[in-house]
Short mmCIF file of C-alpha atoms and ligand atoms in Angstrom, two decimals:
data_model
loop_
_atom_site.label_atom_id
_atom_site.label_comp_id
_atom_site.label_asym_id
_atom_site.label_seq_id
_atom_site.Cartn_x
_atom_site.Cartn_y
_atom_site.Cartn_z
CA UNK P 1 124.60 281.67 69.43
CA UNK P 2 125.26 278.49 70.93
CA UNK P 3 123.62 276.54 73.52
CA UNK P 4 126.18 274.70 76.22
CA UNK P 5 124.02 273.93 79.25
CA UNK P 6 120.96 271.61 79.09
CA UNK P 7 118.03 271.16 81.52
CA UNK P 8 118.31 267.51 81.44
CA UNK P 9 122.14 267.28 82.61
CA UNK P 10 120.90 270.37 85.52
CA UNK P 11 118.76 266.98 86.64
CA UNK P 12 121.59 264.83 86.87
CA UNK P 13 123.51 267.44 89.47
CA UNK P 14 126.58 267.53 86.99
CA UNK P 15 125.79 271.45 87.61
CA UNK P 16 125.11 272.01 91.53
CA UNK P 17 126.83 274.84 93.00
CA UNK P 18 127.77 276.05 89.81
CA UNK P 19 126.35 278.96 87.32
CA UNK P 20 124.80 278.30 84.12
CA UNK P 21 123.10 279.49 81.36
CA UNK P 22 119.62 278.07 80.50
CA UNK P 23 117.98 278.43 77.45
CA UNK P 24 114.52 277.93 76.86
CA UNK P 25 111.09 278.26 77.32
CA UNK P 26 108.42 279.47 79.50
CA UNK P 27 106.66 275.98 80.48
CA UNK P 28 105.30 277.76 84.52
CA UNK P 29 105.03 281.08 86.07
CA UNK P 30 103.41 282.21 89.21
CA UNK P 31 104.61 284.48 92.16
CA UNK P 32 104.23 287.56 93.86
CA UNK P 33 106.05 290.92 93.47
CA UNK P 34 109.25 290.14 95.53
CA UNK P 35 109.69 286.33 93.83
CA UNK P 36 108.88 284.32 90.82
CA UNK P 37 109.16 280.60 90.15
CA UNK P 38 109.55 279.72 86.42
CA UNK P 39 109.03 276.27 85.52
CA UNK P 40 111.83 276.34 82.45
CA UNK P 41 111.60 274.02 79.74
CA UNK P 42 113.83 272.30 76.81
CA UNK P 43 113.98 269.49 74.56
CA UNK P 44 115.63 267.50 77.98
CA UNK P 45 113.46 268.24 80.63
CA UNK P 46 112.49 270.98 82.93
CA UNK P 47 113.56 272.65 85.70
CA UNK P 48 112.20 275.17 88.57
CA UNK P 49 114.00 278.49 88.57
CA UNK P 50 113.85 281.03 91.54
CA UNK P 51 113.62 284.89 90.29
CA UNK P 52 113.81 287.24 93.19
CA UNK P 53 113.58 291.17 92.34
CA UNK P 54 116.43 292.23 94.85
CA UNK P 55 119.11 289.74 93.53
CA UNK P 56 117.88 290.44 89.32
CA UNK P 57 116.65 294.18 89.95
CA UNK P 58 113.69 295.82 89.07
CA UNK P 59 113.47 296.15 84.83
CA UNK P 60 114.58 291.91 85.02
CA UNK P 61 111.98 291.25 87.57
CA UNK P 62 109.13 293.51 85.45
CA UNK P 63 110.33 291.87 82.09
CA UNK P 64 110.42 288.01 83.74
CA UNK P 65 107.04 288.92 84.89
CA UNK P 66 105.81 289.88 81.85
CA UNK P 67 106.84 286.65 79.94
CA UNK P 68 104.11 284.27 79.66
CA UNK P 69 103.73 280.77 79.24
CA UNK P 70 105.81 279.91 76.07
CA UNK P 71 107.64 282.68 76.20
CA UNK P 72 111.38 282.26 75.27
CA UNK P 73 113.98 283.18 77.85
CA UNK P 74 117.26 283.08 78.77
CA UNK P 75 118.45 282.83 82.67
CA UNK P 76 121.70 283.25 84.31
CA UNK P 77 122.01 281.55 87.67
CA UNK P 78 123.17 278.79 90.75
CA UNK P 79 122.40 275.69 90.42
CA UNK P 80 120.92 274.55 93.89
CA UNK P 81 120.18 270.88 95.38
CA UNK P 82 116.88 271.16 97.01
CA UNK P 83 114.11 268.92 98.42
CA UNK P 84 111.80 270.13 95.71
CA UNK P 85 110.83 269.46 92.55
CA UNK P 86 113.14 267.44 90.99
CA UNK P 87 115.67 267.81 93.34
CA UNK P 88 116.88 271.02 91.46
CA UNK P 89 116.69 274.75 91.42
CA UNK P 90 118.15 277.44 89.72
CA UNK P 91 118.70 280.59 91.88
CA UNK P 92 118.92 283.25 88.99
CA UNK P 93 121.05 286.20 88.71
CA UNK P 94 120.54 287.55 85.11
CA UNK P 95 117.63 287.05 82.51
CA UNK P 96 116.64 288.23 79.22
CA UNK P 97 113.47 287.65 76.91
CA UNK P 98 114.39 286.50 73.70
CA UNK P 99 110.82 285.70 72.20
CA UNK P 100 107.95 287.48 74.13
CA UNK P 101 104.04 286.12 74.12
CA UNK P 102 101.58 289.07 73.04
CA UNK P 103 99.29 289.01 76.08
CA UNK P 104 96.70 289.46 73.70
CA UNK P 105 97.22 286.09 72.37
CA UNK P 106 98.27 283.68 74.71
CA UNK P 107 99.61 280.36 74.65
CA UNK P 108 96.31 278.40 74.14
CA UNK P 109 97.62 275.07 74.92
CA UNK P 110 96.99 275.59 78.35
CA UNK P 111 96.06 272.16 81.09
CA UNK P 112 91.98 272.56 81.13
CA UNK P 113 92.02 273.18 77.59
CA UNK P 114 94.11 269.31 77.35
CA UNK P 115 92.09 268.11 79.95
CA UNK P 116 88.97 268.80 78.04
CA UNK P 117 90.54 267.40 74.75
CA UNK P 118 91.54 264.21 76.75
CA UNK P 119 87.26 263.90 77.32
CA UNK P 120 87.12 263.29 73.49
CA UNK P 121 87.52 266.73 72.09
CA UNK P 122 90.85 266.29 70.05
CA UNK P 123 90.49 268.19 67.40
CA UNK P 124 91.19 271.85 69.06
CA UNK P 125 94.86 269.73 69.29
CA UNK P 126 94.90 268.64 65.86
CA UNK P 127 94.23 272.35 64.91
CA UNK P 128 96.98 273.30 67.31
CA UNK P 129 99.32 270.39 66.22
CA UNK P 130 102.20 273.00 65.54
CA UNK P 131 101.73 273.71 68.97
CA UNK P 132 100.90 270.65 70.77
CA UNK P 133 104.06 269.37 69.80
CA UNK P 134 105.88 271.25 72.89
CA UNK P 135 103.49 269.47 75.51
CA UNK P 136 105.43 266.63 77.58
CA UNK P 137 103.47 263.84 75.71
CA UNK P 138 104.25 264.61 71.76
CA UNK P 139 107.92 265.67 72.96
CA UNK P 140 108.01 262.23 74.45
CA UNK P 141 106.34 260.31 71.97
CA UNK P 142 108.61 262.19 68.55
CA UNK P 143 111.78 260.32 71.12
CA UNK P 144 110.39 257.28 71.37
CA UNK P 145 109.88 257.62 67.83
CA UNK P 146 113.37 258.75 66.83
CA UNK P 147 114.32 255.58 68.99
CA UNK P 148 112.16 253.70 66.82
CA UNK P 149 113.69 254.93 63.32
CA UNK P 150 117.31 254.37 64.37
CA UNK P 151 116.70 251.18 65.88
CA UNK P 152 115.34 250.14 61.60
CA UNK P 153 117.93 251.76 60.44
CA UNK P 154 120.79 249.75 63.00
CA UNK P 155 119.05 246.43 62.59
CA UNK P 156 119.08 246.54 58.44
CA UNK P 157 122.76 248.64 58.00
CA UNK P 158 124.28 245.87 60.51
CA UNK P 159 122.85 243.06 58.69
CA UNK P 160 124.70 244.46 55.72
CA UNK P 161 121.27 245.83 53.99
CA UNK P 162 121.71 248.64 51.81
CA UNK P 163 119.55 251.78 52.24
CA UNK P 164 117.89 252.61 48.65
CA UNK P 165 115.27 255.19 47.71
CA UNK P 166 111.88 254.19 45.42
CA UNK P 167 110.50 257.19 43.66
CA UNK P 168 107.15 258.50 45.24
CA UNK P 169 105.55 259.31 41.86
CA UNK P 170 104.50 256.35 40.33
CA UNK P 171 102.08 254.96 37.20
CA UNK P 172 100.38 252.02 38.76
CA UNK P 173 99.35 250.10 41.77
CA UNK P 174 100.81 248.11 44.55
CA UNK P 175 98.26 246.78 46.44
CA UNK P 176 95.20 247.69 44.79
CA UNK P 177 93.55 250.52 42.76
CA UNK P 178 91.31 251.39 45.14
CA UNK P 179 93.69 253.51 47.74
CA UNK P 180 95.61 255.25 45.26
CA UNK P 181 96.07 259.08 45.68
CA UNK P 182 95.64 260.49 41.86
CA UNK P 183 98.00 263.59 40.77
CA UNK P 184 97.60 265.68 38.06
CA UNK P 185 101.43 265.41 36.21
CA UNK P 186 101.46 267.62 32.90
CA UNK P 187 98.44 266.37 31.18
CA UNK P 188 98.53 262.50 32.16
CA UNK P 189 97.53 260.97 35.84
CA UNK P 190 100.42 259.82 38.23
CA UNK P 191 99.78 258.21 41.97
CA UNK P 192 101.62 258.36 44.94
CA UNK P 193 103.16 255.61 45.69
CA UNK P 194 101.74 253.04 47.98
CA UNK P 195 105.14 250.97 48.95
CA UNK P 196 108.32 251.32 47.55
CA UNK P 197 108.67 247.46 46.54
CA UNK P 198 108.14 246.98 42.63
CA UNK P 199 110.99 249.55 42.89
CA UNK P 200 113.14 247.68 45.12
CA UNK P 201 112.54 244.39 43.29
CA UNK P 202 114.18 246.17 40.04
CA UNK P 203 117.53 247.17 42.24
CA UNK P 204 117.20 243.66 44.07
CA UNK P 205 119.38 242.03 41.52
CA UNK P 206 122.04 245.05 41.96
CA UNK P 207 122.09 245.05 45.46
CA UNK P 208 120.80 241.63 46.89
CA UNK P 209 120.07 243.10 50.26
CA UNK P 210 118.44 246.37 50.53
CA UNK P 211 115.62 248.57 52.97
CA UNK P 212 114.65 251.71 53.35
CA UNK P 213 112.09 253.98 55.31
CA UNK P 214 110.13 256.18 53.25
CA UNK P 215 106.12 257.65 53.28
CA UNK P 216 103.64 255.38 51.71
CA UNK P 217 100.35 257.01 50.81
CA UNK P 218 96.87 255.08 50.71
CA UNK P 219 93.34 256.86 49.75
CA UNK P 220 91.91 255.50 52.98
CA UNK P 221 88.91 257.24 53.10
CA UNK P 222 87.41 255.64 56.60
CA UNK P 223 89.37 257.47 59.94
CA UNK P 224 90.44 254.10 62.09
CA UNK P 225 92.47 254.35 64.95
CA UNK P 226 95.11 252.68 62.57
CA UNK P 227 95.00 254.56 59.30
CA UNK P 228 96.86 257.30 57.95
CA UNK P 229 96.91 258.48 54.54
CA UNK P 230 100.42 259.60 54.61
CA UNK P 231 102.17 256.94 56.56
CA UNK P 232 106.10 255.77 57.46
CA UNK P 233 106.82 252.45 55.70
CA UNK P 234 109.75 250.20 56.59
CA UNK P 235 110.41 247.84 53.98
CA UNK P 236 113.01 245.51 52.70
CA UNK P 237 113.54 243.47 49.81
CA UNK P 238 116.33 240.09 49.65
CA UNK P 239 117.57 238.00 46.80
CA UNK P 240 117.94 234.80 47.51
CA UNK P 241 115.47 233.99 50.33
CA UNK P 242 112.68 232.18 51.13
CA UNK P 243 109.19 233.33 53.27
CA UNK P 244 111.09 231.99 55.96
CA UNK P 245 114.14 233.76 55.75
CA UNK P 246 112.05 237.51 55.16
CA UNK P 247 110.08 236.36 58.57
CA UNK P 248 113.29 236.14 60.57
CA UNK P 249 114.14 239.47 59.58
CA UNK P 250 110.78 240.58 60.40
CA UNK P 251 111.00 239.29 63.92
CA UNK P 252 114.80 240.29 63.88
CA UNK P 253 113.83 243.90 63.33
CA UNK P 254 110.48 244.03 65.35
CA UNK P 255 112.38 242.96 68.76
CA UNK P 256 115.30 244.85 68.18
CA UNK P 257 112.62 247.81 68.06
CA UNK P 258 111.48 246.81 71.29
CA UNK P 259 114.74 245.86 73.09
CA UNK P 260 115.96 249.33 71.51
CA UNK P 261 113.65 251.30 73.52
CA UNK P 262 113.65 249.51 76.51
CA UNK P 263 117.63 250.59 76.74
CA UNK P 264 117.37 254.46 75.29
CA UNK P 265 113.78 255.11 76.12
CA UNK P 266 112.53 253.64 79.95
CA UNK P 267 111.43 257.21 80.75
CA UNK P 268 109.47 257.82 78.42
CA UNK P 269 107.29 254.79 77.83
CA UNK P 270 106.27 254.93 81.80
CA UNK P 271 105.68 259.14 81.49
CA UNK P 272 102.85 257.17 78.27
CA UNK P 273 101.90 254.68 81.05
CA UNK P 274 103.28 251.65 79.09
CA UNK P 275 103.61 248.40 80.83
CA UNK P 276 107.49 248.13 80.32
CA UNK P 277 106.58 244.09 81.38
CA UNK P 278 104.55 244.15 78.10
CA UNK P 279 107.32 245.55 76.15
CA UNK P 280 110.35 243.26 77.58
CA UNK P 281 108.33 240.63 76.45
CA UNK P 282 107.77 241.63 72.88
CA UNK P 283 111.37 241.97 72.88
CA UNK P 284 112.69 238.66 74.01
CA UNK P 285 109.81 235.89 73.48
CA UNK P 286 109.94 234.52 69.60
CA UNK P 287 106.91 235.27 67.53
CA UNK P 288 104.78 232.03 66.83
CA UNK P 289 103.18 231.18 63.03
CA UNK P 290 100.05 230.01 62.17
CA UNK P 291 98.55 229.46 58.70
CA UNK P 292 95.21 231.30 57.38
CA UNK P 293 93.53 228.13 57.22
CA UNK P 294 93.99 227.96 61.05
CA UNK P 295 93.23 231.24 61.97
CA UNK P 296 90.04 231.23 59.89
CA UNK P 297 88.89 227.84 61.98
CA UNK P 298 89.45 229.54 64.92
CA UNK P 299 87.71 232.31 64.17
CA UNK P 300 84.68 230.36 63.01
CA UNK P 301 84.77 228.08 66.25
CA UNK P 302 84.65 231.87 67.74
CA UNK P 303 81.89 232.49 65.73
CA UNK P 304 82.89 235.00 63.70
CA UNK P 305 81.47 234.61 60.36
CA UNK P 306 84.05 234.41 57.70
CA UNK P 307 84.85 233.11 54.34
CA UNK P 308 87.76 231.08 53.23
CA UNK P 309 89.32 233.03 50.48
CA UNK P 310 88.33 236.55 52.57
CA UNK P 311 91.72 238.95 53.69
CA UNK P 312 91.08 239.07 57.10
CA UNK P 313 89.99 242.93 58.00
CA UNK P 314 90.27 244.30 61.42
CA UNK P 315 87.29 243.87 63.25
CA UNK P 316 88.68 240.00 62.53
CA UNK P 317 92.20 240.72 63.57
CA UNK P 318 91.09 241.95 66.66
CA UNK P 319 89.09 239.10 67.82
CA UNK P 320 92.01 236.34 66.97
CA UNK P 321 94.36 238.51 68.16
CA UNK P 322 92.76 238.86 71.59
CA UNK P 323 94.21 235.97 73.16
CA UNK P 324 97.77 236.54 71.76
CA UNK P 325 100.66 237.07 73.71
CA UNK P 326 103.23 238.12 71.05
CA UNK P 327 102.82 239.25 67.93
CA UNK P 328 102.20 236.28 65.42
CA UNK P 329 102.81 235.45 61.88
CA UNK P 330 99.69 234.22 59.47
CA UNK P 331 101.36 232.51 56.87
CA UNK P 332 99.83 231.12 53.77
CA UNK P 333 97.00 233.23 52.57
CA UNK P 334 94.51 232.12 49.61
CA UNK P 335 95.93 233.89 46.66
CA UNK P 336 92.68 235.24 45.66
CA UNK P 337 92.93 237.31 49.08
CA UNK P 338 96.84 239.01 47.67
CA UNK P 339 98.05 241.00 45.15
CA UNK P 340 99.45 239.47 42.33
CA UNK P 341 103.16 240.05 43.56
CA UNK P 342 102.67 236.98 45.78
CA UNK P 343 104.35 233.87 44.72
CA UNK P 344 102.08 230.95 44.51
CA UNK P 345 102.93 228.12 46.97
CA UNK P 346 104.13 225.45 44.40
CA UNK P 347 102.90 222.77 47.23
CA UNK P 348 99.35 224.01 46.54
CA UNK P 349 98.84 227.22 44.06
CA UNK P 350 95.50 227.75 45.93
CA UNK P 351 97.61 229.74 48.15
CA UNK P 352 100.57 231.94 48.09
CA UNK P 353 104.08 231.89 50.39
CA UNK P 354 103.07 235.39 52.28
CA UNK P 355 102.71 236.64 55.85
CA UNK P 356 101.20 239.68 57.52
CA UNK P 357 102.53 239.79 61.24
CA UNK P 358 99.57 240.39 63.69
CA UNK P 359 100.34 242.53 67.55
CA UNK P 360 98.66 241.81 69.96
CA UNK P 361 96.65 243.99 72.01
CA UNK P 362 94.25 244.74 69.19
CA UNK P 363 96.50 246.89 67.29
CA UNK P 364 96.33 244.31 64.31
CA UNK P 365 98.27 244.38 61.14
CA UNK P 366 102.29 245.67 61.82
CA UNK P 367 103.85 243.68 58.57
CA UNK P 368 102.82 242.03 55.05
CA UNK P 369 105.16 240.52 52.88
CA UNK P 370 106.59 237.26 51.57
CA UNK P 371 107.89 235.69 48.38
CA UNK P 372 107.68 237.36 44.83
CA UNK P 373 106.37 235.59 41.65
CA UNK P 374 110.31 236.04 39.94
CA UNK P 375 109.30 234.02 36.39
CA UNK P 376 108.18 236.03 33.70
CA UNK P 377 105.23 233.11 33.10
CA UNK P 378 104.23 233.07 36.55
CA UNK P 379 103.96 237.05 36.63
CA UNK P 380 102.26 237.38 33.22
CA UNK P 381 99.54 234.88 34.85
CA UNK P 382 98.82 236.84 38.33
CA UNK P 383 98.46 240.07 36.47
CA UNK P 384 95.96 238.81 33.95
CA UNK P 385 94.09 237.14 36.38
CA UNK P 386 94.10 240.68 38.94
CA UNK P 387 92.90 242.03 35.40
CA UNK P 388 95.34 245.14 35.72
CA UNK P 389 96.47 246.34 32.29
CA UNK P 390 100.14 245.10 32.00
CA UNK P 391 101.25 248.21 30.46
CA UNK P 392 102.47 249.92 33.61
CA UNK P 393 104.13 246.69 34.81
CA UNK P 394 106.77 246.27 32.04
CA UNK P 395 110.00 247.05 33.72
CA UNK P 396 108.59 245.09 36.40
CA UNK P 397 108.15 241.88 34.08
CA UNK P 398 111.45 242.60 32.64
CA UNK P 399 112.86 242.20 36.37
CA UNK P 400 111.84 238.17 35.56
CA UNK P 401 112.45 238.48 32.01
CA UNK P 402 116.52 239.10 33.11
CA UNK P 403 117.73 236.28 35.44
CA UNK P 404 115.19 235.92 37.53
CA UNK P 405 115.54 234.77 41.09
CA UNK P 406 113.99 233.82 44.22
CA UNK P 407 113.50 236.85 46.56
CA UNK P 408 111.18 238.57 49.25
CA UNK P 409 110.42 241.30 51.39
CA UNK P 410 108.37 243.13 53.66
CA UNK P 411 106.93 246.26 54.64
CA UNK P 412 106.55 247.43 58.04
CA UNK P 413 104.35 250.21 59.28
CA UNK P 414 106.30 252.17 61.67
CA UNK P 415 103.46 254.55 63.00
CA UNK P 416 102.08 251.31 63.71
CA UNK P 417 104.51 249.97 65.29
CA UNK P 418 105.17 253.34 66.89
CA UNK P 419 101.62 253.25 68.18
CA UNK P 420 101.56 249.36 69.45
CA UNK P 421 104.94 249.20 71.37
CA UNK P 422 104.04 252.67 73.42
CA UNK P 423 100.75 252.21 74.11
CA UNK P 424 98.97 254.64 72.01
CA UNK P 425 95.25 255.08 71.42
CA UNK P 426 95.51 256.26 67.84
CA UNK P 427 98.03 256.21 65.22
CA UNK P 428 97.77 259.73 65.04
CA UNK P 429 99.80 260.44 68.61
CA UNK P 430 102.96 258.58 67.42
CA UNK P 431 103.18 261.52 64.40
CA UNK P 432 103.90 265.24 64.05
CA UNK P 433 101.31 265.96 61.76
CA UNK P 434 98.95 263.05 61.07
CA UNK P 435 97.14 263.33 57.50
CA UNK P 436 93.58 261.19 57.17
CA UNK P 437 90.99 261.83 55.07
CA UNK P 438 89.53 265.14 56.82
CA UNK P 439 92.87 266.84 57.53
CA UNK P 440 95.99 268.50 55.83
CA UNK P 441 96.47 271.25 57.61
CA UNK P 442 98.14 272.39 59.69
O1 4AD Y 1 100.42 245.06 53.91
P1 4AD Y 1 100.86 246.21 53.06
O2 4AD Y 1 99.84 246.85 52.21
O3 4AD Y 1 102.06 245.64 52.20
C1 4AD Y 1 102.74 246.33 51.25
O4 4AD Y 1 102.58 247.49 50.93
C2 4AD Y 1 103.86 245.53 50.62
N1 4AD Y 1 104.08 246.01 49.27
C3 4AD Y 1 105.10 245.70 51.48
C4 4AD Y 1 106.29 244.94 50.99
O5 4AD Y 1 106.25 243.72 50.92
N2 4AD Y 1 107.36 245.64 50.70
O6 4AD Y 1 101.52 247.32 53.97
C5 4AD Y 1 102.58 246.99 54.84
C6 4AD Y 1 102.34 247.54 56.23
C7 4AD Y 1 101.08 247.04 56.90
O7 4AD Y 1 101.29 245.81 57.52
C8 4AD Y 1 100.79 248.15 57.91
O8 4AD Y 1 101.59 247.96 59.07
C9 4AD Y 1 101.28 249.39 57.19
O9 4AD Y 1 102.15 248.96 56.15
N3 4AD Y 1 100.17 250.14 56.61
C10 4AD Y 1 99.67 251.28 57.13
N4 4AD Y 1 100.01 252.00 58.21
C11 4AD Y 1 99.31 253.11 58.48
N5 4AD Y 1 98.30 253.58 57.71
C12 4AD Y 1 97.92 252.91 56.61
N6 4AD Y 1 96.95 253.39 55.84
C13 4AD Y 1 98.62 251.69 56.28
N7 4AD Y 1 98.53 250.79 55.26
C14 4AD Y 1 99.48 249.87 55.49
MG1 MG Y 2 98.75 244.00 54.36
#
């Protein structure tokens, strides 16, 4: 069975005065007993069709009466230009019921039960995620979001970036012990992995130039609005390049995210409200730097009360962020505040050649990365002084231990990023099925 017609194109009037067949699914119904409207819906849009019992007869009329909301149909008909509803209307001839909706169990996504959920009560929706995701706002936000991936994967293939996958089982730590996920594996303890990078620094001296977009997974055991457990990660990883040259990409990639749904996606960032001014902006303006050691003074001149040496968490994000524009780089972090993959700024070792790019808006942290550590002495030293056992980090020395060379990368979070340029309230809208600390199912 094929599908040739689609609601979206019915929009356009490509179809008027012709007949089609419409596939899809129940999204209205009301009427009397001569007429019915259906509100039809697909994956493009949705369209009013007209059901009348002495043009379809009386078993159609009974059986397109009988199919609720959800239900999955199939209607013959004209296409009409009208005044109404989107300009369109289907005058149908034939229909059949493909899927029928027990009336016992109906659809239970229905408007007051999102209009209560809207007041705070989401998690009848989470429970119903497999559900929810055929309501106009995930269907929306899962484009925008397939805008999003493609626009990664453009930016990195036409740069000349290979695509290259990390394995997700993994011995040891990337950015800390404390959010690993533990896994039983045949006697011994394994972790999911928390970025792909210690893997992409092994293949950097294969490949130079490589990205990829793969789950991360971090034990975060608080529920933020910018948290998952299971989470998208962008990252890339470059021989040869400075923290300068990984922050250009990092801009490079971030507006062409922007300007790339601007062009494919205008509909459906104003159906999520966005400001498309907001966005056009993140697109074209260039994303300012500042160092640590300036952002902490003007947080303290804020008031805030912070430490030098302290990574700056998000209730401080927020409040230096408030004022910003664009997103902006902090550069130059204390390196007792990194991991020990950061390479100590040779100018001043007190600090290390990194960058986490801030968004505006309070949506904080979108991108950390900068320069690796790439000589076996300077490695040895930042992993004695984390205190992690070096056992799990061999092949990564070895990396050093074989031609070593300058190199960098990031890693973007694209829920994040997903959640930021559309406008979300919670990183959880901009997936399917968001994981946190209460939830795995469905
Ligand atoms: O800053 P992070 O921890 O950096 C790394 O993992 C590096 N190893 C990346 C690299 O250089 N290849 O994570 C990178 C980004 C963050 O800036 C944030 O956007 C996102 O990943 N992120 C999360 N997104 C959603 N939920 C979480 N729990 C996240 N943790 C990090
Ligand atoms: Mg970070």
């Amino acid at each position: 069975m094929t599908k040739d017609t689609w609601i979206g194109d019915v929009r356009t009037g490509e179809h008027d005065g012709a007949e089609v067949e419409l596939k899809g699914w129940v999204h209205r119904s009301r009427g009397s007993n001569k007429i019915r409207f259906i509100v039809l819906r697909d994956s493009t849009g949705t369209v009013q069709c007209v059901i009348k019992r002495e043009v379809v007869g009386d078993e159609t009329f009974e059986a397109m009466k009988g199919a609720l909301v959800e239900s999955s149909v199939i209607l013959t008909g004209i296409v009409e230009s009208t005044e109404r509803e989107h300009g369109h209307e289907v005058q149908v001839t034939s229909a059949v019921v493909v899927g029928p909706v027990n009336p016992e169990r109906p659809f239970p996504i229905t408007e007051s039960a999102m209009a209560e959920a809207e007041g705070g009560e989401t998690e009848f929706l989470l429970d119903n995620r497999h559900l929810y995701l055929r309501t106009g706002r995930m269907t929306s936000m899962l484009k925008m979001r397939s805008t999003v991936f493609g626009a990664i994967h453009s930016y990195f293939r036409d740069r000349d970036f290979i695509e290259y996958q990390a394995p997700n089982f993994v011995a040891g730590a990337v950015e800390g012990g404390s959010t690993l996920f533990e896994v039983p594996y045949f006697g011994r303890t394994a972790y999911l992995t928390q970025s792909w990078q210690l893997y992409a620094e092994a293949a950097m001296p294969a490949l130079e130039r490589l990205y990829t977009m793969a789950p991360s997974f971090r034990a975060e055991k608080s529920r933020t609005r910018r948290h998952l457990t299971e989470f998208w990660h962008a990252e890339m990883e470059m021989a040869w390049a400075s923290n300068d040259d990984i922050m250009v990409h990092g801009e490079g990639v971030v507006r062409h995210i922007a300007r790339s749904l601007l062009d494919e996606r205008e509909a459906e960032l104003i159906e999520q409200g966005r400001d498309l001014n907001l966005v056009a902006r993140y697109a074209d303006s260039p994303y300012p730097r500042m160092r640590y050691d300036e952002a902490v003074e003007t947080l303290q001149g804020m008031g805030v009360e912070i430490e030098w040496g302290q990574d700056l968490d998000y209730s401080k994000e927020k409040v230096l962020t408030a004022d910003f524009d664009v997103p902006t780089f902090l550069t130059h972090y204390p390196r007792i505040a990194k991991p020990f993959y950061h390479r100590p700024d040779p100018d001043d070792t007190k600090y290390v050649l990194c960058h986490d790019l801030l968004a505006p808006e309070g949506y904080g942290e979108i991108i950390g990365g900068g320069e690796r550590t790439w000589s076996e002495k300077e490695i040895l030293e930042r992993i004695d002084e984390e205190g992690t056992p070096r056992d799990a980090y061999e092949f990564y020395i070895d990396i050093r231990r074989y031609g070593g060379v300058p190199h960098g990368g990031f890693g973007l979070g694209v829920d994040r990023v997903c959640a930021w340029l559309t406008g979300a309230e919670h990183i959880r809208e901009t997936i399917a099925f968001p994981r946190d600390s209460r939830r795995v199912t469905p």
